[in-house]
């Protein structure tokens, strides 16, 4: 069977893909099952997409797994999700390591139960020297939390005389975000037919290409990922300039390297 993968231009891959993994609950309910059943099946998609990104050579994959607002869900769902999360991370760490994948966590980890914090830290430590795909799990994450946290830290550093308020630039703010070590995502995918950002990477997505699909997260597989990447590659990214400026820039011959 031919795959959409063959049509992807390897030279124009997004360096960073961010995904809002949505629709687990509806997927389960449509099958007459409990919402947690959907979350369990969502793990299969995570495995497939992580593998797909690693195979393609994508540098960074950020997965929105749990928002700070998700703490307000019914207690049994929150507990079920936490247990699933810890179990999955424990089980998958060896595979991540074997595939040279480095795990990062962003979000308000102080909200997580202690056993979850410990498991995440262990997995992070085990994979920290890997040099392949950077897998960023957004857990107990929200962009407004992140921005408030960054402002608090900048203010503290101003007070301590370490930062001059007149010298604050976009680079300064960026360096206080939990994503400071990663480039901004070029492609943001949301599954399950909702057209919103739900408090995800508000600052970092300033110029990302947004891709929405009706496919529910537990049904999302590599072919769906390839489709999103192809859609991304068909777009013209202008960054505020005009189309003809962009076309001239891309037509300019690449200067030969100096000997
Ligand atoms: C996404 O699926 C997973 C999490 C938010 C943890 P949902 O649980 O939001 O599923 P829907 O959107 O209710 O179908
Ligand atoms: C966003 O999904 C958060 C995650 C996928 C982890 P939600 O299901 O929580 O978002 P809303 O409530 O539909 O905006
Ligand atoms: Mg949802």
Coordinates of C-alpha atoms in Angstrom, one line a residue, residues 43-142:
X43 CA -1.9 5.8 24.3
X44 CA -1.7 3.7 21.1
X45 CA -1.8 6.9 19.0
X46 CA 0.9 8.5 21.2
X47 CA 3.2 5.5 20.5
X48 CA 2.5 5.6 16.7
X49 CA 2.9 9.4 16.3
X50 CA 6.1 9.5 18.4
X51 CA 7.5 6.7 16.3
X52 CA 6.3 8.5 13.1
X53 CA 8.0 11.7 14.1
X54 CA 11.2 9.9 15.1
X55 CA 11.3 8.1 11.7
X56 CA 10.8 11.3 9.8
X57 CA 13.5 13.1 11.7
X58 CA 11.3 15.8 13.3
X59 CA 13.3 17.5 16.0
X60 CA 10.6 18.3 18.6
X61 CA 7.1 16.9 19.3
X62 CA 5.0 18.6 22.0
X63 CA 2.0 16.6 23.1
X64 CA -0.7 18.4 25.2
X65 CA -1.7 15.6 27.5
X66 CA -3.4 17.3 30.5
X67 CA -4.3 21.0 31.0
X68 CA -4.5 22.9 34.2
X69 CA -8.2 23.2 33.6
X70 CA -8.5 19.4 33.3
X71 CA -8.0 19.2 37.1
X72 CA -11.6 20.3 37.3
X73 CA -12.9 17.1 35.6
X74 CA -14.6 14.4 37.7
X75 CA -12.3 12.9 40.3
X76 CA -12.3 9.4 38.9
X77 CA -11.3 10.6 35.4
X78 CA -8.4 12.7 36.9
X79 CA -7.2 9.8 39.0
X80 CA -7.5 7.3 36.1
X81 CA -5.6 9.7 33.8
X82 CA -2.8 10.1 36.3
X83 CA -2.5 6.4 36.8
X84 CA -2.5 5.8 33.1
X85 CA 0.2 8.5 32.6
X86 CA 2.6 7.1 35.2
X87 CA 2.1 3.5 34.0
X88 CA 2.7 4.5 30.4
X89 CA 5.8 6.6 31.2
X90 CA 7.2 3.7 33.2
X91 CA 6.5 1.1 30.5
X92 CA 7.7 3.2 27.6
X93 CA 10.9 4.7 29.1
X94 CA 13.0 1.7 27.8
X95 CA 11.6 2.1 24.3
X96 CA 12.2 5.9 24.3
X97 CA 15.8 5.2 25.4
X98 CA 16.3 2.5 22.7
X99 CA 15.1 5.0 20.1
X100 CA 17.3 7.8 21.3
X101 CA 14.3 9.9 22.4
X102 CA 14.7 12.5 25.1
X103 CA 11.7 13.2 27.3
X104 CA 10.9 16.7 28.6
X105 CA 8.0 17.7 30.8
X106 CA 6.4 21.2 30.8
X107 CA 3.6 22.4 33.1
X108 CA 2.9 23.0 36.8
X109 CA 4.4 19.8 38.2
X110 CA 3.7 20.8 41.8
X111 CA 0.0 20.0 41.1
X112 CA 0.9 16.4 40.2
X113 CA 0.7 13.6 42.9
X114 CA 4.1 12.8 44.3
X115 CA 4.3 9.3 42.7
X116 CA 3.7 10.9 39.3
X117 CA 6.4 13.6 39.8
X118 CA 8.9 10.9 40.8
X119 CA 8.1 8.7 37.8
X120 CA 8.5 11.6 35.4
X121 CA 11.7 12.7 36.9
X122 CA 13.1 9.2 36.7
X123 CA 12.2 8.9 33.0
X124 CA 13.6 12.3 32.3
X125 CA 16.9 11.4 34.0
X126 CA 17.1 8.1 32.1
X127 CA 16.6 9.7 28.7
X128 CA 18.5 13.0 29.3
X129 CA 21.6 12.2 27.2
X130 CA 19.6 11.1 24.1
X131 CA 20.1 13.1 21.0
X132 CA 17.2 12.1 18.7
X133 CA 13.6 13.3 18.9
X134 CA 12.8 15.7 21.8
X135 CA 9.4 14.5 23.2
X136 CA 7.8 17.3 25.2
X137 CA 4.8 16.3 27.3
X138 CA 2.6 19.2 28.4
X139 CA 1.2 18.0 31.7
X140 CA -0.8 20.1 34.1
X141 CA 0.1 22.8 31.5
X142 CA -1.6 26.0 30.5

